[in-house]
Short mmCIF file of C-alpha atoms and ligand atoms in Angstrom, two decimals:
data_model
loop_
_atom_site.label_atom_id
_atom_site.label_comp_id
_atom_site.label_asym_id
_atom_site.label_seq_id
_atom_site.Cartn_x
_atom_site.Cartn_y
_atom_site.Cartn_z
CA UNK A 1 0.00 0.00 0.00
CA UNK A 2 1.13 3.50 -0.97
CA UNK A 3 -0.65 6.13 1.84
CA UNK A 4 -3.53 4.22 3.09
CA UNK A 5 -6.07 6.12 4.87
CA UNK A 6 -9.10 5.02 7.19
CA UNK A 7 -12.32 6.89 7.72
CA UNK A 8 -14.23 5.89 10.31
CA UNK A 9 -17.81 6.68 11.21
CA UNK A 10 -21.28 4.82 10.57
CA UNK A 11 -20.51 3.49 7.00
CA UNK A 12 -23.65 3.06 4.21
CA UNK A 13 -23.28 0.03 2.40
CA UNK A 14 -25.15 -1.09 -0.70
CA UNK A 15 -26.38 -4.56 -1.45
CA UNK A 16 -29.35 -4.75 -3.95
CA UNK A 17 -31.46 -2.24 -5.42
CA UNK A 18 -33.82 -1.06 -2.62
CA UNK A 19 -36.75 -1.05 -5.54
CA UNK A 20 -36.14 -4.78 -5.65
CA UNK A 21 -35.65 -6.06 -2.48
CA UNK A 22 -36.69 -4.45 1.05
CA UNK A 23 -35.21 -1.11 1.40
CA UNK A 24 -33.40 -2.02 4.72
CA UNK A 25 -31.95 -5.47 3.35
CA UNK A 26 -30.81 -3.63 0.12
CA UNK A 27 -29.06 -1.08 2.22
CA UNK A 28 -27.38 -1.27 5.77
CA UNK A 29 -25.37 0.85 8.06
CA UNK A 30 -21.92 -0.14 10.00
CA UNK A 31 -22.42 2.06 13.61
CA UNK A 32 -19.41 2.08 13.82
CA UNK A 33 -17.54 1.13 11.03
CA UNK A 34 -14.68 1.92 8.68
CA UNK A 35 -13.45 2.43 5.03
CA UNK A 36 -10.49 1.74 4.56
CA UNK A 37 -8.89 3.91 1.20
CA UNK A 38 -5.67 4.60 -0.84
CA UNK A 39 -4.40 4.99 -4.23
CA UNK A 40 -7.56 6.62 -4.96
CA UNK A 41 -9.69 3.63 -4.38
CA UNK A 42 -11.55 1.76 -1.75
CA UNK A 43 -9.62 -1.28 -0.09
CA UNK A 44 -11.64 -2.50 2.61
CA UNK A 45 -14.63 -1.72 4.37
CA UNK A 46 -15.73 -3.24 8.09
CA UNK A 47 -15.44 -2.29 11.83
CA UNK A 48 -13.85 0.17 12.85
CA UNK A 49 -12.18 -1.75 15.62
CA UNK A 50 -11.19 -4.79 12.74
CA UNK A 51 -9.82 -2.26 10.44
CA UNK A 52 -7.85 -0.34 13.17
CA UNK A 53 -6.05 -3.10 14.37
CA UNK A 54 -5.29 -4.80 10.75
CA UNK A 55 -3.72 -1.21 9.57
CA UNK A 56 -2.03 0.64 12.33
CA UNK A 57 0.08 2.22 9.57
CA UNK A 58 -3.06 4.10 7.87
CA UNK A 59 -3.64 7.68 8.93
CA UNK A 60 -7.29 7.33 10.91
CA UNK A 61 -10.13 10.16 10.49
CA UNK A 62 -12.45 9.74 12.86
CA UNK A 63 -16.39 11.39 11.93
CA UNK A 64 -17.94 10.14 14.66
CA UNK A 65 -21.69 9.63 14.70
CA UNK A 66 -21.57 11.08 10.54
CA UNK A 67 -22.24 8.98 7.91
CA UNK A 68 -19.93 8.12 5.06
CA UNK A 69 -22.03 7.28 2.18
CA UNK A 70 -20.57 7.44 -1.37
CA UNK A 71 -20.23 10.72 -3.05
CA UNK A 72 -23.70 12.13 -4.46
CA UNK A 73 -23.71 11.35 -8.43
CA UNK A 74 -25.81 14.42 -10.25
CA UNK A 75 -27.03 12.27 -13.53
CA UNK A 76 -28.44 15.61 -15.45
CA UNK A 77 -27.33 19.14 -15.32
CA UNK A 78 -26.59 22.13 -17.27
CA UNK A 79 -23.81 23.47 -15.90
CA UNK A 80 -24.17 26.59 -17.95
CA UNK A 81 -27.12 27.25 -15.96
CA UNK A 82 -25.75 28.13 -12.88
CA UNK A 83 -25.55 31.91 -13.25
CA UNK A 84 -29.41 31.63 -14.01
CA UNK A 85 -30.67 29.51 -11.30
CA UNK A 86 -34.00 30.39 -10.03
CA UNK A 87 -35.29 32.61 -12.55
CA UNK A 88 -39.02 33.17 -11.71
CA UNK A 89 -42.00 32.87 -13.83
CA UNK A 90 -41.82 30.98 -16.87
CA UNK A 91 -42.26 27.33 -18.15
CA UNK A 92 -39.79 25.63 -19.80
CA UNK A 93 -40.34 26.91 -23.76
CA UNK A 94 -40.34 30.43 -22.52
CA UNK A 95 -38.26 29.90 -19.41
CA UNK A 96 -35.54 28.50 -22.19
CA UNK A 97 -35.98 31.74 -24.93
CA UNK A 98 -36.38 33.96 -21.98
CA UNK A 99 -33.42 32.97 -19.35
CA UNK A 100 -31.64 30.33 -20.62
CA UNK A 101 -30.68 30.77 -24.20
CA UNK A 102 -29.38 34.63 -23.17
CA UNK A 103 -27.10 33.07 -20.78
CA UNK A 104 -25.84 29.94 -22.85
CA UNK A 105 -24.81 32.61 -25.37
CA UNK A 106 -22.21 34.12 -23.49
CA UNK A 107 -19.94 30.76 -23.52
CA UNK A 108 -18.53 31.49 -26.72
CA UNK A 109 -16.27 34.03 -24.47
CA UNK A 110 -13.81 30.43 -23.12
CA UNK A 111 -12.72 33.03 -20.12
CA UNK A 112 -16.45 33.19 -19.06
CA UNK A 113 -17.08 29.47 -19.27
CA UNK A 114 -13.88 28.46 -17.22
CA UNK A 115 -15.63 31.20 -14.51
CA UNK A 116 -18.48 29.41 -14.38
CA UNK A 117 -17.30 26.28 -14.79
CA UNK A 118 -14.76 26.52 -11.96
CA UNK A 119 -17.81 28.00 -10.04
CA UNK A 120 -19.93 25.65 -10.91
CA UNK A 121 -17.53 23.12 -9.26
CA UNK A 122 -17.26 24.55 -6.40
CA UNK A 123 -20.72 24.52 -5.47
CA UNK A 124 -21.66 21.42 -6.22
CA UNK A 125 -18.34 19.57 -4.13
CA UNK A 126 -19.93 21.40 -1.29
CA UNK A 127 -23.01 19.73 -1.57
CA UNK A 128 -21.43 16.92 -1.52
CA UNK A 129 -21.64 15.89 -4.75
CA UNK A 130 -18.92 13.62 -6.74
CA UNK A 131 -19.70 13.04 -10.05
CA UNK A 132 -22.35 15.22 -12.63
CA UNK A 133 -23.14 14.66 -15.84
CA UNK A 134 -23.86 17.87 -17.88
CA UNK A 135 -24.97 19.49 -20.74
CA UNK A 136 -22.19 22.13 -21.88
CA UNK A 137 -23.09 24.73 -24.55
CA UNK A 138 -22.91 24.82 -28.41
CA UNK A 139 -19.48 25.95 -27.91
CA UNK A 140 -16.88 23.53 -27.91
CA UNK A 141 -14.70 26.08 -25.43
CA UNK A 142 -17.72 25.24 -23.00
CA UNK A 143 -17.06 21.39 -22.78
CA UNK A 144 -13.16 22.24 -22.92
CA UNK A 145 -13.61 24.63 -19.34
CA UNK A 146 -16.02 21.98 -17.63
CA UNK A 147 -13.42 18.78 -18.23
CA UNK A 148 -10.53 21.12 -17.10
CA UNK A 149 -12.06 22.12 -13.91
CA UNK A 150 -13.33 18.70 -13.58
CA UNK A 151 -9.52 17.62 -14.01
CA UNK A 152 -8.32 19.93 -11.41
CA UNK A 153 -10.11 18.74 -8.86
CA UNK A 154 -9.88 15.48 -9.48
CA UNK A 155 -13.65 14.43 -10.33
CA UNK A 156 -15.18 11.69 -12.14
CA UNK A 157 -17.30 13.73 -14.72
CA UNK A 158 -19.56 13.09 -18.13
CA UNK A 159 -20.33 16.03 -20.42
CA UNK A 160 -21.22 17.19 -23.91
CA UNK A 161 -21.25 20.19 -26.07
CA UNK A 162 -25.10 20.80 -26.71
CA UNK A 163 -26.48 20.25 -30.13
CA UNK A 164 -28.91 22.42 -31.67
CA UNK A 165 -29.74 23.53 -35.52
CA UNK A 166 -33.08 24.83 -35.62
CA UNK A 167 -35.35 26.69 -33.07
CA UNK A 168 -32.80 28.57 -31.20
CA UNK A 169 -31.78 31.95 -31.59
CA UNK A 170 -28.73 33.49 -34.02
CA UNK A 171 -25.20 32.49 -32.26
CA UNK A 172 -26.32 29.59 -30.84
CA UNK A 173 -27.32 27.22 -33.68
CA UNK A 174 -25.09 24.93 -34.99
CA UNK A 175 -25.23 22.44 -38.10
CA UNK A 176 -26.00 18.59 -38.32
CA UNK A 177 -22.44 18.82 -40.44
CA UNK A 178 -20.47 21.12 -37.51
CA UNK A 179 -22.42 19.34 -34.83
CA UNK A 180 -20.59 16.36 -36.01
CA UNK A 181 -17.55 17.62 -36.26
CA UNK A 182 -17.59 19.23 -33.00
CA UNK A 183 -18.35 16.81 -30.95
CA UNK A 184 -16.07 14.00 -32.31
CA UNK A 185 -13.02 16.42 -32.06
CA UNK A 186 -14.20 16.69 -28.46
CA UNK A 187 -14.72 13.18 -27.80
CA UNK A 188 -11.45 12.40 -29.48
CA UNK A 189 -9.71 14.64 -27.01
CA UNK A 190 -11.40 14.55 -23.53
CA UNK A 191 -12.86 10.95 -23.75
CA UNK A 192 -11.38 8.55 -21.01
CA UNK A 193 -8.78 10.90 -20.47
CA UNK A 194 -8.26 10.83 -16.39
CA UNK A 195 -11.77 10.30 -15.28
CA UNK A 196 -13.53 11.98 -17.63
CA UNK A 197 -16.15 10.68 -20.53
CA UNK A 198 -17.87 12.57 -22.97
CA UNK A 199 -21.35 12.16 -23.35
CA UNK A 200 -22.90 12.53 -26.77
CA UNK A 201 -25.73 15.46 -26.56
CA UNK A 202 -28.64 16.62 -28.75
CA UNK A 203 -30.27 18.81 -26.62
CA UNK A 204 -33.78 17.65 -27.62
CA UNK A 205 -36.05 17.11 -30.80
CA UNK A 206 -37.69 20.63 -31.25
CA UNK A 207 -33.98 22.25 -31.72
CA UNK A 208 -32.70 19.66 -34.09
CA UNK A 209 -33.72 19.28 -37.28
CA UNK A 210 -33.74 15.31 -38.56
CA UNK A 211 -30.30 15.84 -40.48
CA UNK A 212 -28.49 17.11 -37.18
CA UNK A 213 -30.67 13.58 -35.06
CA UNK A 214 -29.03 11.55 -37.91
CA UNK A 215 -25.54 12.74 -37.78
CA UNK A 216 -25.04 12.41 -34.35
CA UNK A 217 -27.11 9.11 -34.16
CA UNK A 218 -24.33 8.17 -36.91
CA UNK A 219 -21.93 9.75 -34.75
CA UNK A 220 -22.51 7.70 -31.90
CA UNK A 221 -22.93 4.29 -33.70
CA UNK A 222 -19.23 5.01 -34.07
CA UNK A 223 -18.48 5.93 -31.09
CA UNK A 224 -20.71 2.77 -29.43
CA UNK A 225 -19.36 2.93 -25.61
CA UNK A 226 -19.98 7.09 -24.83
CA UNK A 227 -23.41 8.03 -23.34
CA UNK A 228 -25.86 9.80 -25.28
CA UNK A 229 -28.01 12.53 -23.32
CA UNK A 230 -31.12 14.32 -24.24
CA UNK A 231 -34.70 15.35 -22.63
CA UNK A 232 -38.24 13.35 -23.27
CA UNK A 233 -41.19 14.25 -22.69
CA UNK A 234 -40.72 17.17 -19.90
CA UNK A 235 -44.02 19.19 -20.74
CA UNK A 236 -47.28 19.01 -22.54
CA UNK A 237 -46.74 22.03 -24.54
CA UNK A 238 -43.29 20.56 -25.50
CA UNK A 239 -44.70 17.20 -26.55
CA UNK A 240 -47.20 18.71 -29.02
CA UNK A 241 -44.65 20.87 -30.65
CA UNK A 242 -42.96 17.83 -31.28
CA UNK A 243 -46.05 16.08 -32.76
CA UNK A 244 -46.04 19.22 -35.02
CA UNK A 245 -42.15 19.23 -36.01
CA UNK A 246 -42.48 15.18 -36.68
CA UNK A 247 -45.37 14.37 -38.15
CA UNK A 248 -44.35 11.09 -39.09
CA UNK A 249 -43.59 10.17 -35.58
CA UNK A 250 -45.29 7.62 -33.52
CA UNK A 251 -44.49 9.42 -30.30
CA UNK A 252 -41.91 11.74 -28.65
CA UNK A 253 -39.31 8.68 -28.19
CA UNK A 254 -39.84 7.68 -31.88
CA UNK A 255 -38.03 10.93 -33.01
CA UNK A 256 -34.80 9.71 -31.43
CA UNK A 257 -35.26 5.96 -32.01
CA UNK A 258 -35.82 6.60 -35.99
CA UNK A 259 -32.56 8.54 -36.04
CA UNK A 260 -30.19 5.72 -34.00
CA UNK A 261 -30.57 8.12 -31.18
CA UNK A 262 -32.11 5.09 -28.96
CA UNK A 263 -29.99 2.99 -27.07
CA UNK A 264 -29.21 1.22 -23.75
CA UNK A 265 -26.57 3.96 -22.99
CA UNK A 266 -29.10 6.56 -23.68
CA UNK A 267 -29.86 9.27 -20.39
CA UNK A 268 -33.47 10.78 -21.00
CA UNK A 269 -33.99 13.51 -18.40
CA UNK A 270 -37.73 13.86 -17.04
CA UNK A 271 -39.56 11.60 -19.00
CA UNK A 272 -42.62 12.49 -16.99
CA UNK A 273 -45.42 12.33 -19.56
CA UNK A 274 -44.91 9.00 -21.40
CA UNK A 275 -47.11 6.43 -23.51
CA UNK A 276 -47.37 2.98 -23.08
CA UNK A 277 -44.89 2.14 -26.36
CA UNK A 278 -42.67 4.77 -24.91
CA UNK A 279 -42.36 3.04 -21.30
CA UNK A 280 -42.52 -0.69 -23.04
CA UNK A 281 -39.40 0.36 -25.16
CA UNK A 282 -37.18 2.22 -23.12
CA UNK A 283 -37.40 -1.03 -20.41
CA UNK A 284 -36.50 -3.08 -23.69
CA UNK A 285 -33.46 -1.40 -24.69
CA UNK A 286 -32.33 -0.85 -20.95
CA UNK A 287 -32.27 3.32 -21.65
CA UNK A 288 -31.73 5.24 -18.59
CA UNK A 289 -34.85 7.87 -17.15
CA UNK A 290 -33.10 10.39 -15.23
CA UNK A 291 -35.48 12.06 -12.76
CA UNK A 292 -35.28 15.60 -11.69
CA UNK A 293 -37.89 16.62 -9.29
CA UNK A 294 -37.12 20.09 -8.41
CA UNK A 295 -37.37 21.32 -12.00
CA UNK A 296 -40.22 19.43 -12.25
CA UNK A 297 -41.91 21.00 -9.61
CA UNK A 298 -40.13 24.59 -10.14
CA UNK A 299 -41.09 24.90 -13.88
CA UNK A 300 -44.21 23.09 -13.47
CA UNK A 301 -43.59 20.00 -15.62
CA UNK A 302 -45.36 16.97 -13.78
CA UNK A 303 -45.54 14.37 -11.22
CA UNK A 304 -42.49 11.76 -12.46
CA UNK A 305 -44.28 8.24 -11.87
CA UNK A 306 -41.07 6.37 -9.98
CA UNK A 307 -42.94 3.90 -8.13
CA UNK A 308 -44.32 2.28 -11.26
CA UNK A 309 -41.15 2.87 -13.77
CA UNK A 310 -38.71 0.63 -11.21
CA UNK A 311 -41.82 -1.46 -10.24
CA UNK A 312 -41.65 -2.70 -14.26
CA UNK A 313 -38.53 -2.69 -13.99
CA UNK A 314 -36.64 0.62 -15.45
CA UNK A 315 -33.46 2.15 -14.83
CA UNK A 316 -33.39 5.44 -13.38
CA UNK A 317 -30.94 7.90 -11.82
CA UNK A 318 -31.66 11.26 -9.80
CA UNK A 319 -30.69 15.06 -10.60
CA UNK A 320 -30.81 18.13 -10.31
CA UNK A 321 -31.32 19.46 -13.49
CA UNK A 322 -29.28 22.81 -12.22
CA UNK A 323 -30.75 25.77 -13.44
CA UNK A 324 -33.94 24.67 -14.14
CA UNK A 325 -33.65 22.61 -10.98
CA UNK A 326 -34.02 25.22 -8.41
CA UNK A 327 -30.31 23.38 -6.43
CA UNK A 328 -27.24 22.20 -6.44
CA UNK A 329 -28.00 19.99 -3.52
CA UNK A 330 -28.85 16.24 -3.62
CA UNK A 331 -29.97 16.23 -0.73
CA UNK A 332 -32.52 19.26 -1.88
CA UNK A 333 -33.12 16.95 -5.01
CA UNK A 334 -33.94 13.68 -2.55
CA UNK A 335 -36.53 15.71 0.02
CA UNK A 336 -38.06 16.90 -3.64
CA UNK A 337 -38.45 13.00 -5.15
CA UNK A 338 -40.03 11.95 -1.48
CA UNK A 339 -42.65 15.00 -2.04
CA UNK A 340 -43.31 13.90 -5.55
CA UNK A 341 -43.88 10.23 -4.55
CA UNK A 342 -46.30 11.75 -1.52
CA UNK A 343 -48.24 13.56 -3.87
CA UNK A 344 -48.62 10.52 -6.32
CA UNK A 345 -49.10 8.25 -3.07
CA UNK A 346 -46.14 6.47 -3.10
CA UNK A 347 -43.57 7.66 -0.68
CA UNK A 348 -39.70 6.84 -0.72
CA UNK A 349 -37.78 5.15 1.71
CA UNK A 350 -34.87 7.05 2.80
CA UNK A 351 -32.45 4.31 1.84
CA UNK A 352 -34.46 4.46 -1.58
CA UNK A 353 -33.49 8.13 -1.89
CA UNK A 354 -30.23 7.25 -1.16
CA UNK A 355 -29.58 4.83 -3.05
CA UNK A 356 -31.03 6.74 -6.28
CA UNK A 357 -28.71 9.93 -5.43
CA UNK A 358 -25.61 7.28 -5.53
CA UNK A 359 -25.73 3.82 -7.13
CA UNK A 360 -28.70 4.68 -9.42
CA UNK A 361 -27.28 7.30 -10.88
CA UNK A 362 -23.94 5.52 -11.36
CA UNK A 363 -26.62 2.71 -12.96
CA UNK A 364 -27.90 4.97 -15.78
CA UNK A 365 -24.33 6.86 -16.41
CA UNK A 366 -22.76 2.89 -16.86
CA UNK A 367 -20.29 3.17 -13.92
CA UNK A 368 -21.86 0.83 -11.41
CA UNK A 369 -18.78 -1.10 -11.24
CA UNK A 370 -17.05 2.09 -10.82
CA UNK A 371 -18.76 4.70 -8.59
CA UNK A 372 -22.33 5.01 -6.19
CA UNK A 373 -20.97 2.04 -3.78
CA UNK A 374 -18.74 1.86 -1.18
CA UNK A 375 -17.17 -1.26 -1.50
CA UNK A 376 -13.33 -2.51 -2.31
CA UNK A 377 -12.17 -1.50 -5.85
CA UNK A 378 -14.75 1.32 -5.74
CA UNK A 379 -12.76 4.85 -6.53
CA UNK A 380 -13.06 6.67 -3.41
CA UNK A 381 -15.48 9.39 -4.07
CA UNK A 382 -17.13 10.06 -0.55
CA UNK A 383 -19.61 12.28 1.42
CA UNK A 384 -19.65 12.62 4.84
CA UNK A 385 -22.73 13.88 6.38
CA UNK A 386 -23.42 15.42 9.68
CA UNK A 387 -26.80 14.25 11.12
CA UNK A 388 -27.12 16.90 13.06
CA UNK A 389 -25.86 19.90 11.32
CA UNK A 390 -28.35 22.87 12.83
CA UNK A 391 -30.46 22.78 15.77
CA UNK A 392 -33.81 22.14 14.02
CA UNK A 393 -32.51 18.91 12.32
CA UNK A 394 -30.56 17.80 15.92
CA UNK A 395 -33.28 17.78 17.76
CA UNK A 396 -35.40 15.81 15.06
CA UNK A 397 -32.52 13.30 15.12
CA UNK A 398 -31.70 12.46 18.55
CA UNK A 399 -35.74 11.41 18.78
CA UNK A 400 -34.55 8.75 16.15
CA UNK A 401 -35.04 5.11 16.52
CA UNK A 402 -33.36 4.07 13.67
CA UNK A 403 -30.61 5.02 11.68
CA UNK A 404 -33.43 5.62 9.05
CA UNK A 405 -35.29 8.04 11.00
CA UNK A 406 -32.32 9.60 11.86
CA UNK A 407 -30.90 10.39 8.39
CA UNK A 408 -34.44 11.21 7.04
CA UNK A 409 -34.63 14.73 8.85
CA UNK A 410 -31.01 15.67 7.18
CA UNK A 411 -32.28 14.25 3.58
CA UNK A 412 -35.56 16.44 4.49
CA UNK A 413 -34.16 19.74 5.70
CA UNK A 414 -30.05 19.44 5.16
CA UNK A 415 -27.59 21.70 2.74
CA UNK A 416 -24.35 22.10 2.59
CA UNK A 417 -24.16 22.56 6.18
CA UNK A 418 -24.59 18.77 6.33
CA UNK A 419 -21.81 18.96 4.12
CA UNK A 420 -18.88 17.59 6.80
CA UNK A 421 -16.14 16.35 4.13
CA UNK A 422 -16.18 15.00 0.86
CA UNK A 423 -13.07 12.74 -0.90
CA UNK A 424 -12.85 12.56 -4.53
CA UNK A 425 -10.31 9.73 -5.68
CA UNK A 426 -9.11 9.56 -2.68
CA UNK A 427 -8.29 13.09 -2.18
CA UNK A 428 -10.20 15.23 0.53
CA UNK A 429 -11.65 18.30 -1.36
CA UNK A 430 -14.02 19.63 1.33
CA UNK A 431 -13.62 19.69 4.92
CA UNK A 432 -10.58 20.40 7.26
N1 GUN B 1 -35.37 20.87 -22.50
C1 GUN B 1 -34.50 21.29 -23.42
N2 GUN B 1 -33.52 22.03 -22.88
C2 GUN B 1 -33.76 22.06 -21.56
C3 GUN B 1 -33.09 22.66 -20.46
O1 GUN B 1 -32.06 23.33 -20.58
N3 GUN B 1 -33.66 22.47 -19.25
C4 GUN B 1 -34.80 21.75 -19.07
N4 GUN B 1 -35.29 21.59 -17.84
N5 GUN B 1 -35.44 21.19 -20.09
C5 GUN B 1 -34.94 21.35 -21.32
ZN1 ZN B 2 -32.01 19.36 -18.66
#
């Protein structure tokens, strides 16, 4: 061993899908337990009193009563959004045209991108939050300032310069041709470099036209192992404008299936309003649904049916959807996906909402075997949370009976203040 390192604390351990098999089999909690890290990834996991005594060499952090869980994985955002985060008043077509397409314009200027890229960062490591997977801007420079600030601090990120040809305004459109080009120049250079993958992304059907679908459908039949991201089926004014730019279309999903934009490494953010082909052929394929429940409550989208996508069977991940999601927190993002299952009647179980925020995420983004688990050979991207961190969630806590009761008031009411530490490969980027 080069510089092994032990964190002890209560330790969250993974087992099954909680959708699958009872939420408090699937996922269990070491009291007082111990991870065990170095060279970047996760050697051993156990007691605390086991791992002590086999390593007396390792330098020992001790959290206490915290809980090290893996590192929050973010499986849909647009970091480009950040400067434009809570902007009030307008659903997504005119929330887009009004707020967001203004700001994505200014990332033609590389200096401004690295800002908020760097920024961007920065925010979400203090949420405790490991790995996202983003939408950049048309502009290549955009994608080239979110993989260098991912670099420098070390993260395991996914991103993609944003496609669009048709339906956005004049400086940021490109062409199915440069859309092409673009992006394989950028997956050519950033792609499995360090931690980093790019992620092949047409921002959605209304601002592509079919030639732009088809080239980077073509595009990634070439490219076979990167992810391909895009939305489906967000709103109801969205969907019909679709119906109107396809004609030919069976549904929303057709639009990308018809143009090889359909595949099991495909990440579909919201998918809220869906038809019964839709849901029968995204289980099929094995496509990820990434759910983002505060944009979906904040620009007034829908109710995202969780319960019965997993109960047939589905993959899905969690996220933010930064700026139309009104955080950067996951935790934020988890209280929001237990208030959408309330309102349709089906309520998550805490270790549910953790286990979305970490290994289903990692599920959809293809790094199960990678990331979302703590567990050896895992790279050691952690978050240690303080189940206590201000008064109002303390004294919720100490009532606790279990360790589910007592994490639930943090995933209900914590921020960054929760925010103890977080480690990404192995390095400690937050915390003292
Ligand atoms: N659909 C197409 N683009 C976007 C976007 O930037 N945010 C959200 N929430 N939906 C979209
Ligand atoms: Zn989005």
């Amino acid at each position: 061993m080069q510089n092994p390192e032990l964190l002890t604390g209560q330790v969250l351990l993974t087992h099954a899908n909680p959708f699958d098999a009872p939420a408090t089999e699937a996922l269990t909690v070491e009291r007082r337990g111990a991870v065990l890290i170095d060279g970047g990834r996760i050697v051993a996991t156990g007691t605390a009193e086991a791992l002590r005594k086999e390593n007396p060499q390792a330098k020992t952090t001790d959290y206490g009563d915290a809980l090290i869980l893996p590192g929050f994985i973010d499986a849909h955002v647009h970091y480009p959004q950040t400067g434009i985060i809570a902007s009030w008043g307008k659903r997504l077509i005119d929330w887009l045209n009004s707020y967001t397409f203004p700001e994505e314009m200014r990332f033609g200027d590389a200096a401004y991108a690295q800002g908020v890229a760097d920024r961007y960062l920065d925010l979400t490591l203090a949420n405790g939050t490991t790995t996202v997977c983003s939408y950049c801007t048309i502009h290549p420079q955009s994608v080239d300032a979110f993989f260098s600030a991912a670099i420098a601090r070390g993260l395991r990120a996914y991103a993609g310069k944003t496609c669009m040809d048709r339906n956005a305004p004049d400086g940021l459109r490109d062409s199915p041709q440069s859309a092409y080009d673009d992006s394989k120049a950028l997956l050519e250079r950033w792609h499995g470099q360090d931690r980093l993958e790019y992620v092949i992304t047409p921002r959605f059907s209304p601002t592509s036209t079919p030639d732009q679908l088809n080239a980077l459908g073509a595009l990634w039949a070439e490219h076979p192992d990167c992810l391909m991201q895009t939305h489906l089926s967000e709103q109801v004014d969205e969907i019909a404008w679709v119906r109107g730019l396809f004609p030919n279309a069976r549904d929303y999903l057709d639009t990308y299936e018809t143009h090889g934009l359909l595949g099991a490494r495909g990440l579909y953010g919201h998918a809220i309003h869906l038809e019964a082909r839709e849901k029968d052929r995204l289980r099929e394929i094995g496509a990820g649904l990434v759910h983002c429940p505060t944009s979906n409550t904040f620009i007034g989208s829908g109710l995202f049916d969780m319960a019965g996508l997993m109960a047939a069977g589905q993959p899905i991940g969690l996220a933010t959807d930064t700026g139309g999601g009104s955080s950067f927190s996951m935790l934020r993002t988890m209280a929001a996906a237990y208030e959408i299952g309330q309102l349709r009647g089906t309520p998550l179980h805490p270790a549910q909402l953790l286990w979305l925020a970490t290994a289903g995420s990692a599920q959809v983004l293809h790094a199960s075997n990678k990331i979302g688990r703590i567990a050896p050979g895992y790279e050691a991207d952690l978050c240690i949370l303080d189940l206590a961190s201000t008064p109002a969630i303390a004294q919720r806590a100490t009532r606790a009976k279990d360790i589910w009761e007592q994490v639930f008031p943090t995933i209900m009411m914590g921020d960054d203040r929760a925010i103890m530490a977080v480690y990404a490969g192995g390095k400690k980027q937050i915390g003292t």
